[in-house]
Coordinates of C-alpha atoms in Angstrom, one line a residue:
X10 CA 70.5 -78.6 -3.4
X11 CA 69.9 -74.7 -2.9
X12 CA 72.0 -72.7 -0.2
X13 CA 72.6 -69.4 0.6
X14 CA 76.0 -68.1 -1.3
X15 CA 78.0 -64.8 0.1
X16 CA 79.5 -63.4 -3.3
X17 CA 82.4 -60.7 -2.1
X18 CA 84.5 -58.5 -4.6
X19 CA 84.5 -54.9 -4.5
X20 CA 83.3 -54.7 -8.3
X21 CA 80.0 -54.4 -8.9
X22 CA 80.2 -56.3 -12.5
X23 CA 81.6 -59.0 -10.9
X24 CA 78.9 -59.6 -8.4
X25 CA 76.4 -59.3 -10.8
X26 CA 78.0 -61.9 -13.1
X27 CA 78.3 -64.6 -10.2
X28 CA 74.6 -63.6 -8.8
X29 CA 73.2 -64.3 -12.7
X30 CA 74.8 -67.7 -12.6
X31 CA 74.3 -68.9 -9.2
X32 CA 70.1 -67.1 -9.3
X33 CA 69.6 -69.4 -12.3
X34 CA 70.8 -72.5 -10.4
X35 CA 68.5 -72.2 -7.7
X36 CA 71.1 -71.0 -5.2
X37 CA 70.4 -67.8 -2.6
X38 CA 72.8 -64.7 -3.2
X39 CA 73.4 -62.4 -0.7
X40 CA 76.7 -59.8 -1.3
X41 CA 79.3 -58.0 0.1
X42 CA 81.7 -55.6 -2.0
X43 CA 84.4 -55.1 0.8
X44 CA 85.9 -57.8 4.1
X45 CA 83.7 -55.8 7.4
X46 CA 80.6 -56.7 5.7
X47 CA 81.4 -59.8 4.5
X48 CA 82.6 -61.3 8.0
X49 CA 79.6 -59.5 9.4
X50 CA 77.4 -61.6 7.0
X51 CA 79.4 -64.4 8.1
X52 CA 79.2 -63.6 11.8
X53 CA 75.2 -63.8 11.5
X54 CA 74.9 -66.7 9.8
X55 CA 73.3 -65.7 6.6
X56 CA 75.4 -67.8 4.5
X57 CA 76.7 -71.6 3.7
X58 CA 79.5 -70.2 1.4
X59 CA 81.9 -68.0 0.6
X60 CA 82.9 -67.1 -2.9
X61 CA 85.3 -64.8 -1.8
X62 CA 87.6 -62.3 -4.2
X63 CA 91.5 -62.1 -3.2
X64 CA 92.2 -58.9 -4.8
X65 CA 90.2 -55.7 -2.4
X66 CA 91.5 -52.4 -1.1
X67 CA 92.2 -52.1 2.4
X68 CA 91.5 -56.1 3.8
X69 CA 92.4 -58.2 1.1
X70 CA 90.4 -61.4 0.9
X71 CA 93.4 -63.6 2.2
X72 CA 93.0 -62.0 5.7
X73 CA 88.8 -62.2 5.5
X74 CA 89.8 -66.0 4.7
X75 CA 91.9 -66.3 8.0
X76 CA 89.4 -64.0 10.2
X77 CA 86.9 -66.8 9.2
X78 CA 88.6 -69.6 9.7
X79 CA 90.0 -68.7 12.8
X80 CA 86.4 -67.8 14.5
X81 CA 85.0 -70.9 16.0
X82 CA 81.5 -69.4 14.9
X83 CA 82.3 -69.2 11.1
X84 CA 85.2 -71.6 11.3
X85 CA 83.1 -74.5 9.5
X86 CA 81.9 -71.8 6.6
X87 CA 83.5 -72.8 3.0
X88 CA 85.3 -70.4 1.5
X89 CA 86.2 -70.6 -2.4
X90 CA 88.7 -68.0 -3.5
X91 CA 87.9 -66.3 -7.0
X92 CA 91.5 -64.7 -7.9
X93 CA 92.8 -63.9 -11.1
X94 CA 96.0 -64.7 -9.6
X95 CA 97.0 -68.2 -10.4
X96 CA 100.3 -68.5 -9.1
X97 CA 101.3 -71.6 -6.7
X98 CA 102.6 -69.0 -4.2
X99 CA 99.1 -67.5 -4.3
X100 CA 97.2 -70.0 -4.1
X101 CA 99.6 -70.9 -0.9
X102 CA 99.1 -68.5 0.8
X103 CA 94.9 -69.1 0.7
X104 CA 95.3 -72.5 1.3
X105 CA 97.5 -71.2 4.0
X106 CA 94.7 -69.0 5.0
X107 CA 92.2 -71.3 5.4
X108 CA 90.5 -71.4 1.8
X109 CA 88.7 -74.9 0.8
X110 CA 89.5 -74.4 -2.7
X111 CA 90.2 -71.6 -5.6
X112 CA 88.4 -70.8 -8.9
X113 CA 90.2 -68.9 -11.5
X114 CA 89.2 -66.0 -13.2
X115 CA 88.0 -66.1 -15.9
X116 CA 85.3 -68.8 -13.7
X117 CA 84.1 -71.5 -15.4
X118 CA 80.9 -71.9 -15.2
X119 CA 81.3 -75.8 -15.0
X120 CA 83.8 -75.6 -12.5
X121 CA 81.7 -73.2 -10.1
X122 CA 78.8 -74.7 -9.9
X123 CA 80.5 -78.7 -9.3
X124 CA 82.9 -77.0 -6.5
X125 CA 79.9 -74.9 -5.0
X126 CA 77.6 -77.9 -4.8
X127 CA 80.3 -80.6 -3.7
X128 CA 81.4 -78.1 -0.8
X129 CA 77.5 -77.2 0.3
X130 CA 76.9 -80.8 0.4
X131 CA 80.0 -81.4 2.9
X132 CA 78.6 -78.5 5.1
X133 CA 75.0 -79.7 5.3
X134 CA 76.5 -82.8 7.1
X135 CA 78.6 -80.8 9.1
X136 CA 75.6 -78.1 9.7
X137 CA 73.4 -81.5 11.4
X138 CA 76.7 -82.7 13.5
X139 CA 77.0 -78.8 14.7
X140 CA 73.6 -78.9 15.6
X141 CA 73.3 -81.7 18.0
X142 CA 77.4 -81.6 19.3
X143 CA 76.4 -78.0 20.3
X144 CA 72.4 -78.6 21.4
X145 CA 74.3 -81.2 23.9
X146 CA 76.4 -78.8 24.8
X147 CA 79.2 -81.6 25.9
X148 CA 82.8 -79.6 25.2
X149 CA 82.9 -77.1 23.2
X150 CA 83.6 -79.0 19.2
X151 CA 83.7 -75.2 17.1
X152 CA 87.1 -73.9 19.4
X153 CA 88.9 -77.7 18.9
X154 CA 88.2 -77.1 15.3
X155 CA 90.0 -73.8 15.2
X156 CA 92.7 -74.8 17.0
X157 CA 93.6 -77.9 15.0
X158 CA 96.3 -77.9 12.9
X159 CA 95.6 -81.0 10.4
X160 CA 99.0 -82.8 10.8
X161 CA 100.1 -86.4 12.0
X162 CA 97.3 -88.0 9.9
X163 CA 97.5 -91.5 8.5
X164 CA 97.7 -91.3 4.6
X165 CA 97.2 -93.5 2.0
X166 CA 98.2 -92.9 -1.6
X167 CA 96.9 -95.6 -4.2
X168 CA 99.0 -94.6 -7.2
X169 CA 101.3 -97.5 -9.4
X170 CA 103.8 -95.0 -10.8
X171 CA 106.5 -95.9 -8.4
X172 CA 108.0 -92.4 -9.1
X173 CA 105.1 -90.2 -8.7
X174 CA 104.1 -92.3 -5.4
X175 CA 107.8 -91.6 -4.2
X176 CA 107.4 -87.8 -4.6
X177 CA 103.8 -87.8 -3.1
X178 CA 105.2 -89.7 -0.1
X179 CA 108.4 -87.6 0.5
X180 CA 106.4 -84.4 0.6
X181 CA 103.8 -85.6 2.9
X182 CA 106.0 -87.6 4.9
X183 CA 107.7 -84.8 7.1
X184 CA 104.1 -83.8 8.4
X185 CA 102.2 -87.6 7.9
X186 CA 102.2 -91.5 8.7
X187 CA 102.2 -92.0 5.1
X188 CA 101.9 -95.7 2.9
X189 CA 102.0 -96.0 -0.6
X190 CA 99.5 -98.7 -2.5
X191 CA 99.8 -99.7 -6.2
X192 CA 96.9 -102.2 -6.6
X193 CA 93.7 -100.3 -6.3
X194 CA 91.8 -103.6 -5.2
X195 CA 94.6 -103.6 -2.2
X196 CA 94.0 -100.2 -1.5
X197 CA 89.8 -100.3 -1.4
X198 CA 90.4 -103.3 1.3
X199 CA 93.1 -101.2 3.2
X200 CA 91.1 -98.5 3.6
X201 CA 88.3 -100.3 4.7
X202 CA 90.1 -102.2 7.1
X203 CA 92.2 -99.5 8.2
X204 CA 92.3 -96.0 10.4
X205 CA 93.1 -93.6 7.5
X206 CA 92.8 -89.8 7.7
X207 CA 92.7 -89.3 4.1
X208 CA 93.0 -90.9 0.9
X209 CA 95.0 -89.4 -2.3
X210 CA 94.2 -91.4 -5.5
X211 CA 95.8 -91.6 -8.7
X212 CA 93.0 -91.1 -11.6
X213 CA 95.8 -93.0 -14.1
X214 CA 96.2 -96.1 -13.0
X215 CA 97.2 -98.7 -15.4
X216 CA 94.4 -100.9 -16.3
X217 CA 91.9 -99.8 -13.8
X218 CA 89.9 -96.7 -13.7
X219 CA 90.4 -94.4 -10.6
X220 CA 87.0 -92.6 -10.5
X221 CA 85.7 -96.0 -9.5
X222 CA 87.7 -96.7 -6.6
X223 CA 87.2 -92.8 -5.6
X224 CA 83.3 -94.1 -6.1
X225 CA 83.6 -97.0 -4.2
X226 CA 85.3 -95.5 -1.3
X227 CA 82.4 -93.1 -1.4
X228 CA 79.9 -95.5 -1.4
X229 CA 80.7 -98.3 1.8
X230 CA 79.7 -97.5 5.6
X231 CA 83.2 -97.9 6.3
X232 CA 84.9 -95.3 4.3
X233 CA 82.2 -92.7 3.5
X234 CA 83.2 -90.0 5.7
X235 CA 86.6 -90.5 4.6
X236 CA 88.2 -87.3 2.4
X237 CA 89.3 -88.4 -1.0
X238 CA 91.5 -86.6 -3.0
X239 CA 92.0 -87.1 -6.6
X240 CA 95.2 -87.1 -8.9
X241 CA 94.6 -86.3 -12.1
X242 CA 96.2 -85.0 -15.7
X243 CA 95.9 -81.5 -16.8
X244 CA 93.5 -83.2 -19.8
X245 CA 91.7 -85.1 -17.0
X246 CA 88.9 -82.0 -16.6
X247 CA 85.8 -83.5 -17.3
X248 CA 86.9 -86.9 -15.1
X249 CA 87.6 -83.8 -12.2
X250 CA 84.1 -82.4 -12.0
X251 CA 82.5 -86.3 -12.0
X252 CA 84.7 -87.2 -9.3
X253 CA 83.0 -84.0 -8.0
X254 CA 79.6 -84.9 -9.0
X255 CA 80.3 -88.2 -6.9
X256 CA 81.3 -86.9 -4.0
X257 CA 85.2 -86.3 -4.2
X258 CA 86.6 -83.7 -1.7
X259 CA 89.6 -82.2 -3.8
X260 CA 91.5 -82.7 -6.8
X261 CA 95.4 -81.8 -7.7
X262 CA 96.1 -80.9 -11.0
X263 CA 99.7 -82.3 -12.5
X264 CA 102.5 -81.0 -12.0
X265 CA 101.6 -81.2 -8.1
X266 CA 103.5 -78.4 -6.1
X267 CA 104.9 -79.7 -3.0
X268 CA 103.3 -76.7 -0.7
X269 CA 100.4 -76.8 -2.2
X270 CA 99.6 -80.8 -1.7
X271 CA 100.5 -80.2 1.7
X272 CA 98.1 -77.6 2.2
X273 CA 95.2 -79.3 0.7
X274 CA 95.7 -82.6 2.5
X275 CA 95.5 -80.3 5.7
X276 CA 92.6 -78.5 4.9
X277 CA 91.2 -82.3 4.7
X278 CA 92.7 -83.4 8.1
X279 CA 90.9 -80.6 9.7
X280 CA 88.1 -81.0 8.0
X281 CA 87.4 -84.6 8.8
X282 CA 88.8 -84.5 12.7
X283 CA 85.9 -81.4 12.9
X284 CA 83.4 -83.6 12.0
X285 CA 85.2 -86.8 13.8
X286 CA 85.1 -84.2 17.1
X287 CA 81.2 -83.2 16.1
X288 CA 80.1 -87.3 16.1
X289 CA 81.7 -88.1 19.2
X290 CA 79.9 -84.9 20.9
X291 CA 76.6 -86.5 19.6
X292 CA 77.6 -90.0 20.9
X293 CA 78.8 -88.3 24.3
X294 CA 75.4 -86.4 24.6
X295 CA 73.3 -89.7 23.1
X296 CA 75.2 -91.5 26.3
X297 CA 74.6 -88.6 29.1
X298 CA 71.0 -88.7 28.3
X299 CA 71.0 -92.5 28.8
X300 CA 73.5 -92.7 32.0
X301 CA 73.3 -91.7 35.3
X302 CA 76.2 -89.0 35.9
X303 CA 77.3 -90.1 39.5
X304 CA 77.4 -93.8 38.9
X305 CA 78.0 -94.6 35.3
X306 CA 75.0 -96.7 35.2
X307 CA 72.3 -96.4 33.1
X308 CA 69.5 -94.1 34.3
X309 CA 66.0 -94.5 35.2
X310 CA 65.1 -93.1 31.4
X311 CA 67.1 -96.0 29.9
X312 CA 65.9 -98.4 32.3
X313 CA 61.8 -97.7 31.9
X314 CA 62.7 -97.4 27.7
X315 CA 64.5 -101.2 28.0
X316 CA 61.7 -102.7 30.3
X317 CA 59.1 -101.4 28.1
X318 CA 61.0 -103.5 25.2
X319 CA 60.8 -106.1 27.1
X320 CA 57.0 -106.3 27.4
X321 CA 55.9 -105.0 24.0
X322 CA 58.5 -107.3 21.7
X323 CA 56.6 -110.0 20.7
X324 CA 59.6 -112.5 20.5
X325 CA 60.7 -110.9 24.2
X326 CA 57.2 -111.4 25.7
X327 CA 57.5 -115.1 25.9
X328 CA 61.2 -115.6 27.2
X329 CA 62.2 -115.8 31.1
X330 CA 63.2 -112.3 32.4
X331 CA 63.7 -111.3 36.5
X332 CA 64.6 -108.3 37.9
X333 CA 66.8 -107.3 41.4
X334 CA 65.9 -104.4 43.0
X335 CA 68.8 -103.2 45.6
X336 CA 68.9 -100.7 48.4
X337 CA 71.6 -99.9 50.9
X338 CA 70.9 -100.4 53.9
X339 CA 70.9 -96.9 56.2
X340 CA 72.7 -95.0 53.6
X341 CA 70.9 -91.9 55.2
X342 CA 73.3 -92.6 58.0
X343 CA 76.3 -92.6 56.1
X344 CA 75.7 -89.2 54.5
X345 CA 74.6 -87.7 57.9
X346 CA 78.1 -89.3 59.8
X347 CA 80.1 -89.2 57.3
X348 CA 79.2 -86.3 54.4
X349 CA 77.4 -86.9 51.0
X350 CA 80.9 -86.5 49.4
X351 CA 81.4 -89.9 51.1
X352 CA 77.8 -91.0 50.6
X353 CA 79.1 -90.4 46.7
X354 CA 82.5 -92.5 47.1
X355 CA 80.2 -95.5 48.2
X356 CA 77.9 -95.3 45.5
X357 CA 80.2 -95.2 42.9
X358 CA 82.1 -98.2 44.7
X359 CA 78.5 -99.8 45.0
X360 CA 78.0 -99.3 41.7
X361 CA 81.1 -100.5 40.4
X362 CA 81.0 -104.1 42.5
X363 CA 77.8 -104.3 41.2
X364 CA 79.1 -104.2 37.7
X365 CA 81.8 -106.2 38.2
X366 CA 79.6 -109.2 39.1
X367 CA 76.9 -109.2 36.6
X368 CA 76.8 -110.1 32.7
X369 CA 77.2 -108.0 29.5
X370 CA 73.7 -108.7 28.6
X371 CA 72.2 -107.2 32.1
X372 CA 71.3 -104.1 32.2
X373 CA 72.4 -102.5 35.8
X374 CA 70.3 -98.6 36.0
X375 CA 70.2 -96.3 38.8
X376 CA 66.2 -96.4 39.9
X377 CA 66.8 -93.3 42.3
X378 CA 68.6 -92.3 45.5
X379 CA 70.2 -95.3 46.5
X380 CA 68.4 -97.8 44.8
X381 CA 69.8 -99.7 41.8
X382 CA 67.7 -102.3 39.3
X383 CA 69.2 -105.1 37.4
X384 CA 67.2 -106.6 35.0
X385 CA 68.4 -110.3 34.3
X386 CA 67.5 -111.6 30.9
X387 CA 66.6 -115.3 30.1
X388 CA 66.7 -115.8 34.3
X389 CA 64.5 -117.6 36.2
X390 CA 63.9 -116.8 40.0
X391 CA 66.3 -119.4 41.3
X392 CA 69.0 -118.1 39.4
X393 CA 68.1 -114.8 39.7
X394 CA 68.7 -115.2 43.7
X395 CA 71.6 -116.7 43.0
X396 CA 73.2 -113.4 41.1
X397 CA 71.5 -111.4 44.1
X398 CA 73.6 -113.7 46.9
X399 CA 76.9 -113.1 44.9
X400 CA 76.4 -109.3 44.9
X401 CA 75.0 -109.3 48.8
X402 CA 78.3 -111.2 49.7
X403 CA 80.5 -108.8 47.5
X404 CA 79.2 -105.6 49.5
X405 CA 79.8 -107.3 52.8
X406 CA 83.2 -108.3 52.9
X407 CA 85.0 -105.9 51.5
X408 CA 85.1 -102.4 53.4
X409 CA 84.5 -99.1 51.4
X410 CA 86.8 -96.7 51.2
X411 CA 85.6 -93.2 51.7
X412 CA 87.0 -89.6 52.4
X413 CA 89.5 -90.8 49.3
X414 CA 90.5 -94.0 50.6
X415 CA 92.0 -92.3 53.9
X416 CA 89.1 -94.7 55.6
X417 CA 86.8 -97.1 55.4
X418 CA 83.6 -98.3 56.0
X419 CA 81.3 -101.4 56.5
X420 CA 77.8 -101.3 53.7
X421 CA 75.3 -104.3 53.5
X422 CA 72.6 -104.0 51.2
X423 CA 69.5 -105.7 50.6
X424 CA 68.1 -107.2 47.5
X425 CA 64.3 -108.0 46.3
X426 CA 64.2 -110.6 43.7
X427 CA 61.1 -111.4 40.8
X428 CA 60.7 -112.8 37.8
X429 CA 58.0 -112.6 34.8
X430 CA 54.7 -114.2 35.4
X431 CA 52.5 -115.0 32.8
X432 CA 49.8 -112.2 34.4
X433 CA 52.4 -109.4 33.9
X434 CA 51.3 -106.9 31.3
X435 CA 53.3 -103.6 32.3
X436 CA 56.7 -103.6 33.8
X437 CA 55.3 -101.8 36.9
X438 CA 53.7 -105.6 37.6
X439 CA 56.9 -107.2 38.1
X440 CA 58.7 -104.0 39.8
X441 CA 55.8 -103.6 42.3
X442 CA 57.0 -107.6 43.2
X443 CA 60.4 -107.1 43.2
X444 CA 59.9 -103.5 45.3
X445 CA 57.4 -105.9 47.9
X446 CA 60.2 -108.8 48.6
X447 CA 62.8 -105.7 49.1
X448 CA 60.6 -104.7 51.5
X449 CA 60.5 -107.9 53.4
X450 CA 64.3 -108.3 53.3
X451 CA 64.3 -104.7 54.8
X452 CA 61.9 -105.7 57.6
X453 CA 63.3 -109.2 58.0
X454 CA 67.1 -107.3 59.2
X455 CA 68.5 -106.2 56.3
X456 CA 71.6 -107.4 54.6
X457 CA 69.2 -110.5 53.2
X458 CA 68.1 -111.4 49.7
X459 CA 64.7 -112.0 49.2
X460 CA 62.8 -113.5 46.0
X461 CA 59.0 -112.5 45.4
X462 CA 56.3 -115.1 45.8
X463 CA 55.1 -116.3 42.1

């Protein structure tokens, strides 16, 4: 997978090092030797990752770390410090500052190249989410994912070393909802069954090889967006970069520092409630595009779509299918006494009776104004008519509140009924019958149901 990769240090050696290794991988390099061009870079989106050096005169790489992390524009950028410092307290403070992960210098070549590709994969996922949360333009996903601080997660550790899991727990604990698993098999059925922000696993389990249930957990719908974080021995290098290679999101090195596990499972927290906030942008937008915004029904888009399934399926052609078409009767009247902010309260009240008096499996859409269509599945015309009378009555009897319920006022509404006919090749044909018999209620005095001739 080839990306673009922002190299910053203020040594020229040093960029040409990383270039030469990166250029022969396929990647893109594009450099900076000092932090105003690098967050410039950043700014204009020429990059999908940062390998950024910690030690530079004048802004050190710990504070061009936090300036892009804190920018909801460059917020979801990678940044890997290079450092020769390899201190806990150092590596602290980058975690501290936003950095997904460290390499250490001298870099391994190994090393830089699993971490670069395992954190450009994360961000092309991330890069699709961004692009339809923000094309939808429903909230704004980039500023939540600033703003988020990564705690009160739900945690599960799968180690068996009762000891190690006791440490793990107490550190995470004063931030976390944390529970402690010893049986892997347990732990790959808890995580699919339950609502876990993050997963740390133990690559030394007794009898059972961690990498797989890392693997596994990578593998099933239920937990593949779920962060991972290995365990593993200071020996355990080659087993790091194939948890890597499959996937893994981090790794912590024995003996764990307390600060530091802490930081990296919150760099993981924010990480997956950013791209948690990113999918429910794309639902919300999938749903506005589909629903009208004053009722909450589904729209006329939705409605022509599901009709239009109805007539081309083959194994939907041949079952019963009818179709109410309702209208309120003078609801000009209503917004020209009353106000259309009343004429709004009814429909959303009309809307909602409607609702409460039909099926799951009918599909209620706005047709336009104040006209509504339900489309009755596996209905014939008698009990169609029947569903039409319930909903006539429901309108009539109960007042609707208006002016936010300081009043009320009487609505009656009438309803043409059809079904399917053998002769009906497009939708239109049974809509044209059911818009005919609403007609004929409207003309017979209103507040009627009336069912289309076969």
């Amino acid at each position: 997978m080839s990306a673009r990769v922002l190299i910053v240090d203020d040594l020229f050696p040093n960029l040409k090092l990383l270039e030469t290794k990166l250029t022969v991988e396929y990647f893109d390099v594009v450099s900076a030797m000092n932090g105003p061009d690098a967050l410039a870079i950043c700014e204009k989106g020429l990059c999908d990752i940062v390998l950024l050096d910690v030690m530079m005169p004048g802004m050190d790489g710990f504070e061009v770390c936090r300036r892009i992390k804190s920018t909801p524009t460059t917020a979801h950028l990678p940044v890997v410090m290079v450092t020769a410092l390899d201190q806990p307290s150092d590596r602290l403070r980058g975690l501290d500052a936003g950095a997904d992960d460290f390499l250490t210098k001298p870099i391994d070549d190994t090393a830089l190249l699993a971490r670069v590709r395992s954190l450009v994969r994360l961000k092309a996922i991330t890069d699709e989410l961004r692009s339809r949360a923000m094309s939808s333009r429903v909230g704004d996903p980039l500023a939540a994912a600033a703003a988020e601080t990564g705690q009160n997660a739900n945690l599960l550790i799968v180690e068996d070393r009762r000891s190690a899991a006791d440490r793990l727990a107490a550190a995470l604990g004063q931030y976390h909802c944390v529970e402690v698993e010893n049986d892997p098999h347990k732990a790959l059925v808890k995580a699919t069954d339950g609502a876990y922000d993050l997963v740390l696993v133990s690559l030394d389990l007794a009898g059972f090889d961690g990498l797989r249930l890392c693997s596994q957990l990578r593998s099933l719908d239920r937990t593949r967006t779920l962060p991972v974080v290995m365990i593993a021995d200071p020996g355990d290098r080659a087993r790091i970069m194939r948890g890597l290679d499959l996937g893994v999101h981090d790794y912590l090195v024995r003996p764990i520092d307390r600060n530091e596990l802490v930081a990296r499972v919150r760099t993981q927290v924010r990480r997956r409630r950013f791209a948690h906030s990113l999918r429910e942008s794309v639902q919300a937008s999938m749903e506005l595009a589909v629903t009208d915004g004053l009722t909450g029904l589904h729209n006329r888009r939705y409605l022509d779509s599901h009709l239009a399934g109805l007539f081309s399926e083959p194994s939907l052609r041949g079952r019963p299918v009818a179709v109410l078409l309702l209208d309120i009767d003078r609801f000009k009247s209503i917004n020209d006494r009353f106000g259309h902010e009343a004429g709004d309260e009814v429909l959303r009240d009309f809307a909602a009776r409607i609702r409460a008096q039909t099926r799951g499996v009918d599909v209620v859409a706005r047709f336009g104004g104040e006209e509504i269509v339900i489309v009755v599945p596996d209905t014939r015309l008698d009990g169609a008519r029947q569903v039409a009378e319930r909903i006539r009555e429901r309108i009539e009897v109960v007042p609707f509140p208006i002016h936010r319920g300081t009043s009320t006022i009487d609505v009656t509404v009438s309803i043409g009924v059809a079904e399917r006919l053998p002769g009906d090749e497009t939708p239109g044909d049974l809509l044209k019958r059911a818009d005919t018999a609403l007609y004929r209620a409207k003309k017979e005095g209103r507040n009627r149901v009336v069912a289309a001739a076969a």
